Structures are given as structure tokens and as C-alpha cells.
Coordinates of C-alpha atoms and ligand atoms in Angstrom, one line a residue:
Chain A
X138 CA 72.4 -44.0 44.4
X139 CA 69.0 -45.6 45.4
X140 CA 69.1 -43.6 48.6
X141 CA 70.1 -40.4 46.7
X142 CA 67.2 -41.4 44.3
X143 CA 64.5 -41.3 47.2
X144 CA 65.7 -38.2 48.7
X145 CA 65.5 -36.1 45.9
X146 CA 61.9 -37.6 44.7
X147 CA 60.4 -36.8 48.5
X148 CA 62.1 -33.3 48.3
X149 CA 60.5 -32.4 44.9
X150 CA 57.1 -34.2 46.2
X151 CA 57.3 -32.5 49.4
X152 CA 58.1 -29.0 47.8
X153 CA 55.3 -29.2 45.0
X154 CA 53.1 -30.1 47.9
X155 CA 54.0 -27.5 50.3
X156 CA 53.2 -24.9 47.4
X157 CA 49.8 -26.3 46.6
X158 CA 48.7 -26.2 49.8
X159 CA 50.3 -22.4 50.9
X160 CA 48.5 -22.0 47.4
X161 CA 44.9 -23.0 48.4
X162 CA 45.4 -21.9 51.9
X163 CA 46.6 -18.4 51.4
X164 CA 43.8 -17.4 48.9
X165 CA 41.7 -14.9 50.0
X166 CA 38.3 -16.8 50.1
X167 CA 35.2 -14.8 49.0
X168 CA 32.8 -17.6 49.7
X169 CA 29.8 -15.1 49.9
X170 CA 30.3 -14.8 45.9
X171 CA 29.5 -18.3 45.2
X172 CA 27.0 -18.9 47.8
X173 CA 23.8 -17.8 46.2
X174 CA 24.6 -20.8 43.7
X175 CA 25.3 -23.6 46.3
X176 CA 22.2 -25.1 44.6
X177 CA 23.9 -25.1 41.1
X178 CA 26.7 -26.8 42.8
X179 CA 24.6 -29.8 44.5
X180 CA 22.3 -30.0 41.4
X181 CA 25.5 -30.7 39.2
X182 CA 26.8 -33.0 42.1
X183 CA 23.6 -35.3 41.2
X184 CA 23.9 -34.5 37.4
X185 CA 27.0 -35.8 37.3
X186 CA 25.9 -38.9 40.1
X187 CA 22.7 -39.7 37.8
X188 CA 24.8 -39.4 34.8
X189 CA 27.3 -41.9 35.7
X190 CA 24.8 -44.7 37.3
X191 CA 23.0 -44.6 33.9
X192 CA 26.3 -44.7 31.6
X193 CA 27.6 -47.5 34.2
X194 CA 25.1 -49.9 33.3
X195 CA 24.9 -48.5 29.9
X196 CA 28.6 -49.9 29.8
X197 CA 28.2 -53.1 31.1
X198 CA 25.7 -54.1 28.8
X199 CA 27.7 -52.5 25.9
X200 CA 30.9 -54.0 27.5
X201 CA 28.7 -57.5 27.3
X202 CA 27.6 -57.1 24.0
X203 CA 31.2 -56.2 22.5
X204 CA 33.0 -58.6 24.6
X205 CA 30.8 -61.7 23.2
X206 CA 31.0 -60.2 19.7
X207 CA 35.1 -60.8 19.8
X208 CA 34.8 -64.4 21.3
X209 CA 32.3 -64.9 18.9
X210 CA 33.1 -68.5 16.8
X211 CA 31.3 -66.0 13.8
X212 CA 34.0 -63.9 11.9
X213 CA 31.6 -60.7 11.3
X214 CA 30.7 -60.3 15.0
X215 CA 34.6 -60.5 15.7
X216 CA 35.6 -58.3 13.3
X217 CA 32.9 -55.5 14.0
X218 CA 33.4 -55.6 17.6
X219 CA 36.9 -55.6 17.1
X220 CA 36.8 -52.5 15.0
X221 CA 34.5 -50.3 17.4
X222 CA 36.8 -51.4 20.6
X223 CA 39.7 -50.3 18.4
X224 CA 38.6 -47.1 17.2
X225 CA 37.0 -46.0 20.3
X226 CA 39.9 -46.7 22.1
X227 CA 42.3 -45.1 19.2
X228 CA 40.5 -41.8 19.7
X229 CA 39.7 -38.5 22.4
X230 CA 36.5 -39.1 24.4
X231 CA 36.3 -35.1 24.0
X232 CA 36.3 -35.8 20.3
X233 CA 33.8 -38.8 20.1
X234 CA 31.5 -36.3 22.6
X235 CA 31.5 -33.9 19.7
X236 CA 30.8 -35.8 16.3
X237 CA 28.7 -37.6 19.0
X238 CA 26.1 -34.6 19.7
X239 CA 26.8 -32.3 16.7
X240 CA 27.3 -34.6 13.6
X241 CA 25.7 -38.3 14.4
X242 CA 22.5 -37.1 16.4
X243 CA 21.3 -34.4 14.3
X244 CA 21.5 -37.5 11.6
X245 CA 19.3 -39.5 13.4
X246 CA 17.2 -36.6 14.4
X247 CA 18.4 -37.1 18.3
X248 CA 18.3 -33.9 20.1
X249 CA 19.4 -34.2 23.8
X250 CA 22.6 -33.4 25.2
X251 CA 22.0 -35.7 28.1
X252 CA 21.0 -38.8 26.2
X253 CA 23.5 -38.3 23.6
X254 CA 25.9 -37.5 26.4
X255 CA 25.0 -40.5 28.1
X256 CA 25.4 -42.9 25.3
X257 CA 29.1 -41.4 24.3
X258 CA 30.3 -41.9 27.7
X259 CA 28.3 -45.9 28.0
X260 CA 30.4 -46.3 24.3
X261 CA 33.5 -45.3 25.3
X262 CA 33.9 -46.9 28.9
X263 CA 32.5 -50.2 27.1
X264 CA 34.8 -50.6 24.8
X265 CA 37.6 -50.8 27.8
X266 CA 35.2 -52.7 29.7
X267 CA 35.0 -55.3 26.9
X268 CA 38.8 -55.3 27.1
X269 CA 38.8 -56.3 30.7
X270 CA 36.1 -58.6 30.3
X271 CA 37.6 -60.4 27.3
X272 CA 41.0 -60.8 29.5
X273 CA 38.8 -62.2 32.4
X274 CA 37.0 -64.8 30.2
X275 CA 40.6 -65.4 28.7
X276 CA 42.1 -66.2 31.9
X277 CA 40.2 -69.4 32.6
X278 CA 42.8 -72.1 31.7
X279 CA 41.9 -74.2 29.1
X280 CA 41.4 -77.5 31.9
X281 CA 38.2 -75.9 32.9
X282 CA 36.9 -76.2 29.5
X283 CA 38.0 -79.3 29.1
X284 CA 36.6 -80.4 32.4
X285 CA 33.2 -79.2 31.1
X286 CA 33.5 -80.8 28.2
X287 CA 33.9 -84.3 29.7
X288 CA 31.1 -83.5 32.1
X289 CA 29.1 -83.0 28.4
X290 CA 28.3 -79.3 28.8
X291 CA 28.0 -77.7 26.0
X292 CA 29.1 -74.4 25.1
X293 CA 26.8 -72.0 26.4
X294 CA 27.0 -74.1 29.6
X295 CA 30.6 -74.3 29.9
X296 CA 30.2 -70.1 29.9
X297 CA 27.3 -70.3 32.4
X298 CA 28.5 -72.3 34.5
X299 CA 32.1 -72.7 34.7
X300 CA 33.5 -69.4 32.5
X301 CA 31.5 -66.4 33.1
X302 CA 30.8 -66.9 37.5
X303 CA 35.3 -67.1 37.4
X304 CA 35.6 -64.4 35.3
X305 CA 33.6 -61.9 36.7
X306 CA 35.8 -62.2 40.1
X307 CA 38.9 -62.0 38.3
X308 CA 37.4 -58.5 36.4
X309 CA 35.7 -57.0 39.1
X310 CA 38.6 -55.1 40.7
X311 CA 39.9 -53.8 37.3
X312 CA 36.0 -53.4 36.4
X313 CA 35.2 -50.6 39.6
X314 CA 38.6 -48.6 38.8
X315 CA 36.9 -48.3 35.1
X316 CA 33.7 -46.9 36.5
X317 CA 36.0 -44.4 38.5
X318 CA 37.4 -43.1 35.6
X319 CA 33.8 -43.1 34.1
X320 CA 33.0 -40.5 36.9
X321 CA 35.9 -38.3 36.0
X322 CA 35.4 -38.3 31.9
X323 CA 31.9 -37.6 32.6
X324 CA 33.4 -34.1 33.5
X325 CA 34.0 -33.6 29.7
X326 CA 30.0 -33.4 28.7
X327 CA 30.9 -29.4 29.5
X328 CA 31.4 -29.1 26.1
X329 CA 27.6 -30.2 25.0
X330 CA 26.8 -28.1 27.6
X331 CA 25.2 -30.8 29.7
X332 CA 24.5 -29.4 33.3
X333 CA 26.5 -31.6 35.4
X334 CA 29.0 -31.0 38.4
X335 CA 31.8 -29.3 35.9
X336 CA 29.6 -27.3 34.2
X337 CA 28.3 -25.9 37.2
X338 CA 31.2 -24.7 38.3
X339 CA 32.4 -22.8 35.1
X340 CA 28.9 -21.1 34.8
X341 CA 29.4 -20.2 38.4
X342 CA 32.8 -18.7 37.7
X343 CA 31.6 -16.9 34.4
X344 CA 29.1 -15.4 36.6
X345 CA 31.4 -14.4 40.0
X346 CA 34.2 -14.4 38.8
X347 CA 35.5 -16.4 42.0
X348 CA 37.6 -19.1 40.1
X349 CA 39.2 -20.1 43.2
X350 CA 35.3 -20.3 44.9
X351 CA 33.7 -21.8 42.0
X352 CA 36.7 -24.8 41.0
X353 CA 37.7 -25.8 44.3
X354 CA 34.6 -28.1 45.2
X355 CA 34.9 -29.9 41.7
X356 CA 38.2 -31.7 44.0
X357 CA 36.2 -32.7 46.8
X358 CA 33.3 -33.4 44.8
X359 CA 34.7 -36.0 42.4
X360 CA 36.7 -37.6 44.9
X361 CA 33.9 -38.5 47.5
X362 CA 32.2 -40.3 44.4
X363 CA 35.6 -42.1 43.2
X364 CA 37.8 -42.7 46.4
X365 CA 35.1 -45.0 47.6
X366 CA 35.3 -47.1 44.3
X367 CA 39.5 -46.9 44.8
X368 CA 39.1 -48.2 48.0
X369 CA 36.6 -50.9 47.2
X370 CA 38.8 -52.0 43.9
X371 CA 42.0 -52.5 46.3
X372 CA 39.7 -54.7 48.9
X373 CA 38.2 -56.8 45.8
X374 CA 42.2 -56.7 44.2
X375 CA 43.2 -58.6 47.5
X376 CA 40.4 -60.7 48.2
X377 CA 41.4 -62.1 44.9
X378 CA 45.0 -62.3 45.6
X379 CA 44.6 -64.6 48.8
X380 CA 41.7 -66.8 46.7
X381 CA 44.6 -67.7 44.1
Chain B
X76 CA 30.4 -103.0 26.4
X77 CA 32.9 -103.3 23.7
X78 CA 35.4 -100.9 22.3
X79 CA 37.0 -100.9 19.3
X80 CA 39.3 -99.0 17.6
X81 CA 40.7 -99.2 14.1
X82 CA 43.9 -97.3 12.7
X83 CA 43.5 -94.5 15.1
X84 CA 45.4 -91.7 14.2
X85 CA 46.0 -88.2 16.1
X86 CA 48.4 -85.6 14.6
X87 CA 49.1 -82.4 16.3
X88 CA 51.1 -80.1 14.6
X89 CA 54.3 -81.5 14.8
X90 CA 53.2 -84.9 16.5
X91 CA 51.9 -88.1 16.1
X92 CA 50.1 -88.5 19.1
X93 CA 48.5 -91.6 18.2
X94 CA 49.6 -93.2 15.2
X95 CA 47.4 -96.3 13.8
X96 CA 46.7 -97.6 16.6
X97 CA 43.9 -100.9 16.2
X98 CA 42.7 -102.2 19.6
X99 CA 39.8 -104.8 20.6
X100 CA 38.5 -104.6 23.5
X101 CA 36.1 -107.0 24.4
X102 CA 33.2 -107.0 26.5
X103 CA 34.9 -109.1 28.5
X104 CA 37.6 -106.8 29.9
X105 CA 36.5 -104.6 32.6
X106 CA 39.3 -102.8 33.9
X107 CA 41.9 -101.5 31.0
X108 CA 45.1 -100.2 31.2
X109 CA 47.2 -97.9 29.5
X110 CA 50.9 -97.5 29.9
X111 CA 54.1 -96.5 28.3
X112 CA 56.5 -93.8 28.5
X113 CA 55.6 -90.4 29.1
X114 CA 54.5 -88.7 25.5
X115 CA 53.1 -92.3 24.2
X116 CA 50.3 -91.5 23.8
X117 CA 48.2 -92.1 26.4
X118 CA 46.1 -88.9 27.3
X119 CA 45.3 -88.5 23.9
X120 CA 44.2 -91.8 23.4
X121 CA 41.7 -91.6 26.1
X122 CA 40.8 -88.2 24.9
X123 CA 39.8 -89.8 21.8
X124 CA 38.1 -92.9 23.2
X125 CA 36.0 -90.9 25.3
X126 CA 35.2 -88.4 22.8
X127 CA 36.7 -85.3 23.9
X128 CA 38.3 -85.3 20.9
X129 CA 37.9 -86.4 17.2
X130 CA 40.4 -88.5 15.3
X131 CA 43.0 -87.6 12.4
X132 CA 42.1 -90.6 10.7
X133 CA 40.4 -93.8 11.9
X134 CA 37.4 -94.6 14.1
X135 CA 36.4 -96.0 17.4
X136 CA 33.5 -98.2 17.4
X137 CA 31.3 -98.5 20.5
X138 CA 29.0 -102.0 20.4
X139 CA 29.5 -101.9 16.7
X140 CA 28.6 -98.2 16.3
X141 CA 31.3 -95.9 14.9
X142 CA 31.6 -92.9 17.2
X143 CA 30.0 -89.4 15.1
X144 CA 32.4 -86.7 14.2
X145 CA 29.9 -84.0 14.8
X146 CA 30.7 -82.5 18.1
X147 CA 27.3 -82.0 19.5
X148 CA 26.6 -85.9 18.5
X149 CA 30.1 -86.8 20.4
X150 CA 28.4 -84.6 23.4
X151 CA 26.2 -87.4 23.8
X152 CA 28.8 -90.2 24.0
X153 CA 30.9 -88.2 26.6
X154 CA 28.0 -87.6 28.2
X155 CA 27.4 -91.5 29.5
X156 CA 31.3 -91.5 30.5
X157 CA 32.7 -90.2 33.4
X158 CA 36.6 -88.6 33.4
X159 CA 38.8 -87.6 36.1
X160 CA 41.9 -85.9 34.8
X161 CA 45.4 -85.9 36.8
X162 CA 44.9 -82.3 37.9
X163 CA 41.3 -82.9 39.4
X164 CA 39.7 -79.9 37.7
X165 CA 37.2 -79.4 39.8
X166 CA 35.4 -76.2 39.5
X167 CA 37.2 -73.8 41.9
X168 CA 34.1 -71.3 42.6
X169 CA 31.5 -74.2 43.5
X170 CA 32.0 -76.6 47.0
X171 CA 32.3 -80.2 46.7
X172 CA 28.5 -80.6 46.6
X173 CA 27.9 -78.2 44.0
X174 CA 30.9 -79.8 42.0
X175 CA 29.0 -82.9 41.9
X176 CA 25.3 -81.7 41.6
X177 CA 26.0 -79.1 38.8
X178 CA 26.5 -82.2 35.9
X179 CA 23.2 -83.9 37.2
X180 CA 21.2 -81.4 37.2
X181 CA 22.1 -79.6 34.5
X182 CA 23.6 -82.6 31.8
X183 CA 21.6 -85.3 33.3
X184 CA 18.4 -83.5 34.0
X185 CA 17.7 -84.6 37.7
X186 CA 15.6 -82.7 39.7
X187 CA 17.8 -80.7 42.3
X188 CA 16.2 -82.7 45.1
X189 CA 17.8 -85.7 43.3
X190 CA 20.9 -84.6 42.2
X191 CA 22.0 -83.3 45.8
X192 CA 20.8 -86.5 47.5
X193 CA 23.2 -88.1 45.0
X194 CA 26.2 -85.9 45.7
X195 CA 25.7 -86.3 49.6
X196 CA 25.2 -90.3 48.9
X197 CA 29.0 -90.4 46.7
X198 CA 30.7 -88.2 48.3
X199 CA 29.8 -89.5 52.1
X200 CA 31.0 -92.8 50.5
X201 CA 34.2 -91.5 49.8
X202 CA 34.7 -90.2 53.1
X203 CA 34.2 -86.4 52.5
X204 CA 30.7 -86.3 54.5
X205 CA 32.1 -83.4 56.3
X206 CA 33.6 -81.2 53.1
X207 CA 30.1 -81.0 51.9
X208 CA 30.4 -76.9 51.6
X209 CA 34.0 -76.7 51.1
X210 CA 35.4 -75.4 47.7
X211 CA 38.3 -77.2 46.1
X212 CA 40.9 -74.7 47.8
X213 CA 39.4 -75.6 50.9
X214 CA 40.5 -79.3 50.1
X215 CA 43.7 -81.4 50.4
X216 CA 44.9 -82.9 46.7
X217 CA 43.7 -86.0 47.8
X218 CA 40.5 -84.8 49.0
X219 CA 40.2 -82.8 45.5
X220 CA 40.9 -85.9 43.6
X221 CA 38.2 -87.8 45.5
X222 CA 35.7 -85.2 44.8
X223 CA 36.5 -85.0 41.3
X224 CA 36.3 -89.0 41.6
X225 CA 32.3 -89.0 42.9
X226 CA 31.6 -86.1 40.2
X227 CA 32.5 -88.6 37.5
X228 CA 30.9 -91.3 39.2
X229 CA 27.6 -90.0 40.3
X230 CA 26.0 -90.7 37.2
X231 CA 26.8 -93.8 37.1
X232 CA 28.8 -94.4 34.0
X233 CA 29.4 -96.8 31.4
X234 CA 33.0 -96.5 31.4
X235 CA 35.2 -94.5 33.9
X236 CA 38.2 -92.8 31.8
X237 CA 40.8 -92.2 34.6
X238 CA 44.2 -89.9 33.6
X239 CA 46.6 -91.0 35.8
X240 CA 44.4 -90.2 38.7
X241 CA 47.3 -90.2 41.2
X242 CA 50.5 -88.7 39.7
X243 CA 50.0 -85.5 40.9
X244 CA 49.3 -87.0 44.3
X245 CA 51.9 -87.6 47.7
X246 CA 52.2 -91.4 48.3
X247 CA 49.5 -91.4 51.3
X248 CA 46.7 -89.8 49.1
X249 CA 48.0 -92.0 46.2
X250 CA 46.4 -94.7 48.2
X251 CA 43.4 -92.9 49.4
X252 CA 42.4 -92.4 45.6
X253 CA 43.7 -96.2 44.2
X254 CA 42.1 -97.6 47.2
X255 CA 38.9 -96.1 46.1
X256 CA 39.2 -97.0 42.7
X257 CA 40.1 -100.5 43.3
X258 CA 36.3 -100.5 45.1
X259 CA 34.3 -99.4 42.2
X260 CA 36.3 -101.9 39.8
X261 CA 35.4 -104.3 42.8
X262 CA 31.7 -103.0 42.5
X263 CA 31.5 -104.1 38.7
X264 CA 32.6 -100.8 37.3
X265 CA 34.0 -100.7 33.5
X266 CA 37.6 -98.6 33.9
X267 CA 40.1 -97.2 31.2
X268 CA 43.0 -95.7 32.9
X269 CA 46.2 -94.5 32.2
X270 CA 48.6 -94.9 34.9
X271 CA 52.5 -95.1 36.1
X272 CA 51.5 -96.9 39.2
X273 CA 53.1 -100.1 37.7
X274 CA 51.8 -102.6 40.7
X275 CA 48.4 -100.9 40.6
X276 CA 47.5 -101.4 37.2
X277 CA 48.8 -104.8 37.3
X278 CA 46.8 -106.0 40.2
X279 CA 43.4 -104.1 39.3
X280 CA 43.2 -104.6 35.3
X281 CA 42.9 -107.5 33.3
X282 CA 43.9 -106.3 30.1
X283 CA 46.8 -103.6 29.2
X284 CA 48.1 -102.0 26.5
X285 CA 51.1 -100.3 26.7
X286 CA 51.6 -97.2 23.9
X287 CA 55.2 -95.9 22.9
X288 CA 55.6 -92.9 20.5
X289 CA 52.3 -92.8 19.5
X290 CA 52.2 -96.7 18.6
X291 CA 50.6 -100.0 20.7
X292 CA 53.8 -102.0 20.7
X293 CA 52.4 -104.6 23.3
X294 CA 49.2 -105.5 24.5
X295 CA 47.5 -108.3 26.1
X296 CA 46.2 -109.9 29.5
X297 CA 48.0 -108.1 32.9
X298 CA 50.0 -111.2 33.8
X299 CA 51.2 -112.5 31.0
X300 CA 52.7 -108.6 29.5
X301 CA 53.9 -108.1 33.5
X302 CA 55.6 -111.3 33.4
X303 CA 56.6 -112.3 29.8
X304 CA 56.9 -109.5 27.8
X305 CA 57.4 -109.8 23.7
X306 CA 59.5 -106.8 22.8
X307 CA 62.6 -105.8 24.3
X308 CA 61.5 -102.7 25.0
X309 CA 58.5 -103.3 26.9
X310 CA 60.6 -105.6 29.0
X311 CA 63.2 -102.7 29.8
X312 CA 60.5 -99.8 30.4
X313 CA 59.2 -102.5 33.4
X314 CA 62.2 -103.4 34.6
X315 CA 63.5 -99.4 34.6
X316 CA 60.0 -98.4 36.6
X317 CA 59.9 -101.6 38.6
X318 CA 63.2 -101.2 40.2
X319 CA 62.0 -98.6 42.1
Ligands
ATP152 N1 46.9 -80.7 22.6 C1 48.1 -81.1 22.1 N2 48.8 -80.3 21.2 C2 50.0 -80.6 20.7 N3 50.6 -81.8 21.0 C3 50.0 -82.6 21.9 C4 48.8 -82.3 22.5 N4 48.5 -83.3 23.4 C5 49.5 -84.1 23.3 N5 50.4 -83.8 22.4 C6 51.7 -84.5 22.1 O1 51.3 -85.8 21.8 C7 52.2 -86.7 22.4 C8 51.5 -87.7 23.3 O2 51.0 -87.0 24.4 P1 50.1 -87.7 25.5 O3 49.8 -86.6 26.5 O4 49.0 -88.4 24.9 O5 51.2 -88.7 26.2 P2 51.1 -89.4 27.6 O6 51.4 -90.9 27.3 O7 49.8 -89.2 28.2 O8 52.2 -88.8 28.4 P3 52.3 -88.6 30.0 O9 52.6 -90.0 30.6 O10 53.5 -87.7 30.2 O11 51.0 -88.1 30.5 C9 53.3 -85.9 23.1 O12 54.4 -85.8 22.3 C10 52.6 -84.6 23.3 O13 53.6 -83.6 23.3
MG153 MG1 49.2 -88.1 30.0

């Protein structure tokens, strides 16, 4: 049965496969279509590039901020974090970039996509930051803090000392395959019309017609930027393993 | 340097850790200790004496001076104690030196020139001159425990609250650790510990108490509660763990 199992999973794997790539390989390529616009291309490469690094730390610090909020000994600070980690996690980033830029800005008389794009993107991979965070600083076992307390730190030691420099080992694999995925949402500002890597490529297809020509370097794009981050999450996941 | 306690009380949910318990221990008494079955009462009752945790009902009195509810006031009692706990909690992210430098710098406010000096004097007295930059997973348990035993010493403490130090211990390091404790009571220093090592707390302590479901059924000078004791079941607990 298990053996069966296997075959018939690397068949259907091997088929799908096979038919992407005779796919992508038998195309008839028209690069000279798209190549007046390998500028567009590159200058939505660093869009997108600039755009992350900027929501990255955006979400940290957000992250931060919600993730002391719910350990907070203070009810309101508990219960407002918790409510913004639940609803931002409850609903579409595509749906939080659009009351985002077209309903909340305009309120507060905010008018630029990349700002406003930027924040969205800093809210919404915060609030699963603060999730990861809050399950780091949740993981210390309660002997460390009861170790600190016989020492006769006090609270904010026990989390400068003893809490926080632990936790932020134990997050920081989980933490880098967040930022990946922080890349790859970032493809969704399209819709505000931001100019990053995405939107790029659909204004170059609008224009050539070339959908094959303009799409294809979205792939190889967004995975020279994430695949790093993959590969350095898996090194941090075992350094941990072998510390513990 | 006397201790007093009167109808201590400790409820957990369910249990009475400690239940109304009234000790006096005199200035006289330099090396206590605590035994009973396992789930008397012991921990707890340390806990409580050194102020890691705040009574149900009753009091302990230090020199005549009742022991403050108020956490951040109690920081200030554990704060002249040092504790070593059965499962060393040492902090797992610093080396041995840093283990013991981080409390003097930062509870007992010596300079960092001081503190390390400190650290490198203890813990080259207990033998571990050359684990200096090790961190605790570097370290054998014994080695750990005599790490954690120069971080509660370093500051030189009224009383050292010791959790039986060596249960978690194989026979060899058991004596490592005891032999090293049975220095600093030699040195003059004031001791509380709770223990199962039957002959050790005999030999090193002049006054015991033994705690049974929450309650002091015996207490008294080593020899005489080693030799004659009052209740029947003080007698068979000694003769069930000296048979061994
Ligand atoms: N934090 C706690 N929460 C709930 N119950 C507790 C807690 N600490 C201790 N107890 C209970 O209180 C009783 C006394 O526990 P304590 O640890 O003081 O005993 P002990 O004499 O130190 O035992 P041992 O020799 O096994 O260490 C036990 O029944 C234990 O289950
Ligand atoms: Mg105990």
C-alpha cells in the first residue's frame, strides 16, 4: 500500500512536472517584445526589494509593539493587541490593501500608494510576527523566571536579560520564513497600483502583449530574493535543534 | 540572623503546601535542615522563607521584622539571599562567567571590572578555572550545579537557600557539590537546605526540621531527631531512607 502510495504520488509529480517544463520550453519566445522595458523590469525588482526592507523593519517594530501589548500585566493593552492580531489575521491582505488606500487614507488625508502600501504590508506581517514572538517569549520555562527572581531581577530585567536574548533564537528561524512570505504578499500592492516587480510585469504585458515574456521573470525574480531567506531559516532551524 | 516564622500557611489550589507551620530559628543555628517525604512541603517552604513567594496566611519574621507582602519590597529581601534550585537554572545563553557576573552587576551594582574579578575568584575556587567561557550545555551536571553554586554565593549572602542541591546529581558529582557546601558552612556561612541526603544533612546541620503533608511534625537539634525520634513516623521515614 505505502509503496503503491509513493509510486503513484512521483508519477503524478513527475507528469505535472514534465508538462510545465515542455510548457515553458516549447513557447515560442519573442524576447525582443519585452526588451525595450528591461528597465521596467529591474526598476520593479528594487521596488519590490526597497518595499520589503522598509515593511520588514516596519514589522518588527509593529510585531514588538503588539507582542508586549498581549503579555502586557494591563487588561486594555491585552485586549487591543489581541483584537488587531485577530482581525488582521481573520481577514485578506488584498482586502486590508484596499480599505487600506481607498477608505482609511483619504480619512486621514494620506495620499501615497507606497506609504500606505508599505504600512498595510508592516501591519499585516506584524500581527504574525507578534504570534511567533509571543510563542518565543512563551517558551522560556517558568525555572528561568524563577531563577531570576531569586537572583532579585525584576521584571523588566528578567526580560532583558534572561527572556527576550532566549527568545529571539528560538523565533528567528520561524521569523526569516515570515519575511519570505512578506516578499511574496508584497506582489499584491498591484492593485494600489504601486510600481513594484508585479506591477511591472502586467503593464509590460498590457503593452506587448508577450504574457509568456512579460510573467516569466516574476519566478526567477521572487525567488532569488526568498530562496536565500529559505535556505538561511533551515540553517538557523538546525543550529537550534543541536543547541537543545 | 534569626528567622522566624509563625502559622505559615501556603494553599495552592488543591493543596496545603504548608499548613501552619511556626518555627524559631535562632541566631544560633547556622546550618538548617529540611526533610520529610517528597510533597511535605519543603520547596515551598523555602520558597516562602526566602521570599520568592508570599504566604496564604501567616508571616516570617527576619531579626524581628515581618517580611513585606509587596513584591518589589520582597525583591529586596531575596536580593541579600542567595538560592540554588535542584535543576541548576543557570542561564543557558550566558557562559559560566557571565552566569555569575550578570547578578552583580546588574542587582548588586558592581562595576563590571568588579563583578568579573568576583566570578573568576568563586568560580576558580570551585574548580572551574578552566570553564570560564563555557555555557551550561558545555558543562557536566555537576559542573552546572557548581556554577549555579558560586552565582548564589558571589555576593556573599546572608543565608544560602539550597533545594536539594544534589538530587538531580550521579553519586560522584553528588559529592563534588556536598563537598563544596560542607566548605562554606565550614567558612561560617548561614545555610537552609532541603535535602534527601540523610547522612549529609545530619553531619553538616545542627538544627532540622522535618515537614510531612504540609505540617512540622518534628523538629530539633541533628543528633537528638537522628537518633531519638518523638513520633512514630519520623522514626519510620529514617529508618525506610537509612536502610539504604
Ligand atoms: N506551584 C505549585 N502549584 C500547585 N501545587 C504546588 C506548587 N508547588 C508545590 N505544590 C504542591 O505542594 C505540596 C508540597 O510541595 P513541595 O514541592 O513543597 O514538596 P517537597 O517537600 O519539596 O517535595 P520533594 O521532596 O518532592 O521536592 C505538593 O503536594 C505539591 O504538589
Ligand atoms: Mg522539593
Amino acid at each position: 500500500m505505502k509503496t503503491f502510495l509513493g509510486i503513484f504520488v512521483s508519477v503524478v509529480l513527475g507528469a505535472t512536472f514534465c508538462f510545465v517544463f515542455w510548457i515553458v520550453v516549447s513557447h515560442d519566445y519573442q524576447w525582443d517584445a519585452i526588451a525595450p522595458y528591461k528597465g521596467n523590469f529591474i526598476s520593479g525588482w528594487w521596488t519590490t526589494l526597497l518595499i520589503s526592507a522598509i515593511a520588514l523593519v516596519g514589522s518588527i517594530l509593529i510585531g514588538a509593539l503588539l507582542t508586549s501589548g498581549q503579555l502586557s500585566p494591563w487588561k486594555v493593552p491585552r485586549i487591543l493587541s489581541r483584537s488587531f492580531v485577530e482581525l488582521i489575521r481573520g481577514t485578506p491582505l488584498l482586502t486590508q490593501i484596499l480599505i487600506g488606500y481607498y477608505l482609511v487614507a483619504p480619512a486621514i488625508g494620506w495620499d501615497s500608494r507606497f506609504g500606505v502600501g508599505i504600512l498595510v504590508l508592516s501591519c499585516f506581517s506584524g500581527a504574525y510576527l507578534s504570534e511567533i514572538f509571543r510563542g518565543g517569549v512563551e517558551s522560556i520555562p517558568s525555572s528561568q523566571w524563577l531563577s531570576a527572581k531569586a537572583i532579585g531581577f525584576t521584571d523588566a530585567q528578567t526580560y532583558r536579560f534572561v527572556v527576550i536574548p532566549q527568545a529571539i533564537r528560538r523565533v528567528l528561524p520561524a521569523s526569516a520564513g515570515q519575511f519570505a512570505n512578506l516578499i511574496k504578499d508584497s506582489s499584491l500592492l498591484f492593485v494600489i497600483s504601486v510600481h513594484e516587480f508585479t506591477m511591472q510585469a502586467r503593464e509590460v504585458n498590457a503593452n506587448t502583449y508577450a504574457t509568456f515574456e512579460a510573467y516569466l521573470p516574476l519566478i526567477f525574480g521572487y525567488f532569488i530574493l526568498t530562496f536565500p531567506i529559505s535556505l538561511l531559516s533551515r540553517s538557523l532551524e538546525k543550529r537550534f535543534a543541536y543547541e537543545h | 540572623m534569626s528567622i522566624e516564622t509563625a502559622s505559615l500557611t501556603k494553599h495552592y489550589v488543591e493543596t496545603k503546601a504548608i499548613d501552619n507551620v511556626s518555627v524559631s530559628i535562632g541566631d544560633d543555628v547556622q546550618v538548617l535542615a529540611l526533610i520529610g517525604p517528597s510533597g511535605g512541603g519543603k520547596s515551598t517552604f523555602l520558597r516562602l522563607i526566602g521570599g520568592l513567594e508570599s504566604p496564604t496566611f501567616g508571616e516570617v519574621t527576619v531579626n524581628g521584622i515581618t517580611l513585606p507582602v509587596d513584591d518589589s519590597a520582597l525583591r529586596e529581601w531575596r536580593k541579600k539571599n542567595g538560592f540554588l534550585f535542584q535543576s541548576f537554572n543557570l542561564f543557558p545563553h550566558l557562559t559560566a562567567e557571565e552566569n555569575v557576573i550578570l547578578p552583580l552587576a546588574e542587582v548588586h551594582q558592581s562595576s563590571q571590572e568588579d563583578a568579573k574579578n568576583r566570578a573568576q575568584e568563586v568560580l576558580s575556587r570551585f574548580g572551574l578555572a578552566k570553564h570560564l567561557g563555557k555555557q551550561p550545555g558545555q558543562l557536566s551536571g555537576g559542573q552546572q550545579q557548581r556554577v549555579a553554586l558560586a552565582r548564589a554565593i558571589a555576593h556573599k549572602p546572608q543565608w544560602l537557600l539550597l533545594d536539594e542541591p544534589t538530587s538531580a546529581l550521579d553519586p560522584e558529582m553528588k559529592a563534588e557539590v556536598l563537598d563544596l557546601i560542607e566548605e562554606l558552612q565550614k567558612s561560617g556561612q548561614k545555610i537552609i537546605l532541603s535535602t534527601h541526603e540523610m547522612g549529609f544533612a545530619r553531619r553538616a546541620s545542627d538544627h532540622v526540621i522535618f515537614l510531612s503533608d504540609g505540617q512540622k511534625l518534628e523538629e530539633g537539634n541533628a543528633e537528638e531527631l537522628f537518633e531519638n525520634p518523638k513520633t512514630a513516623e519520623v522514626k519510620l521515614f529514617l529508618e525506610k531512607v537509612m536502610k539504604w
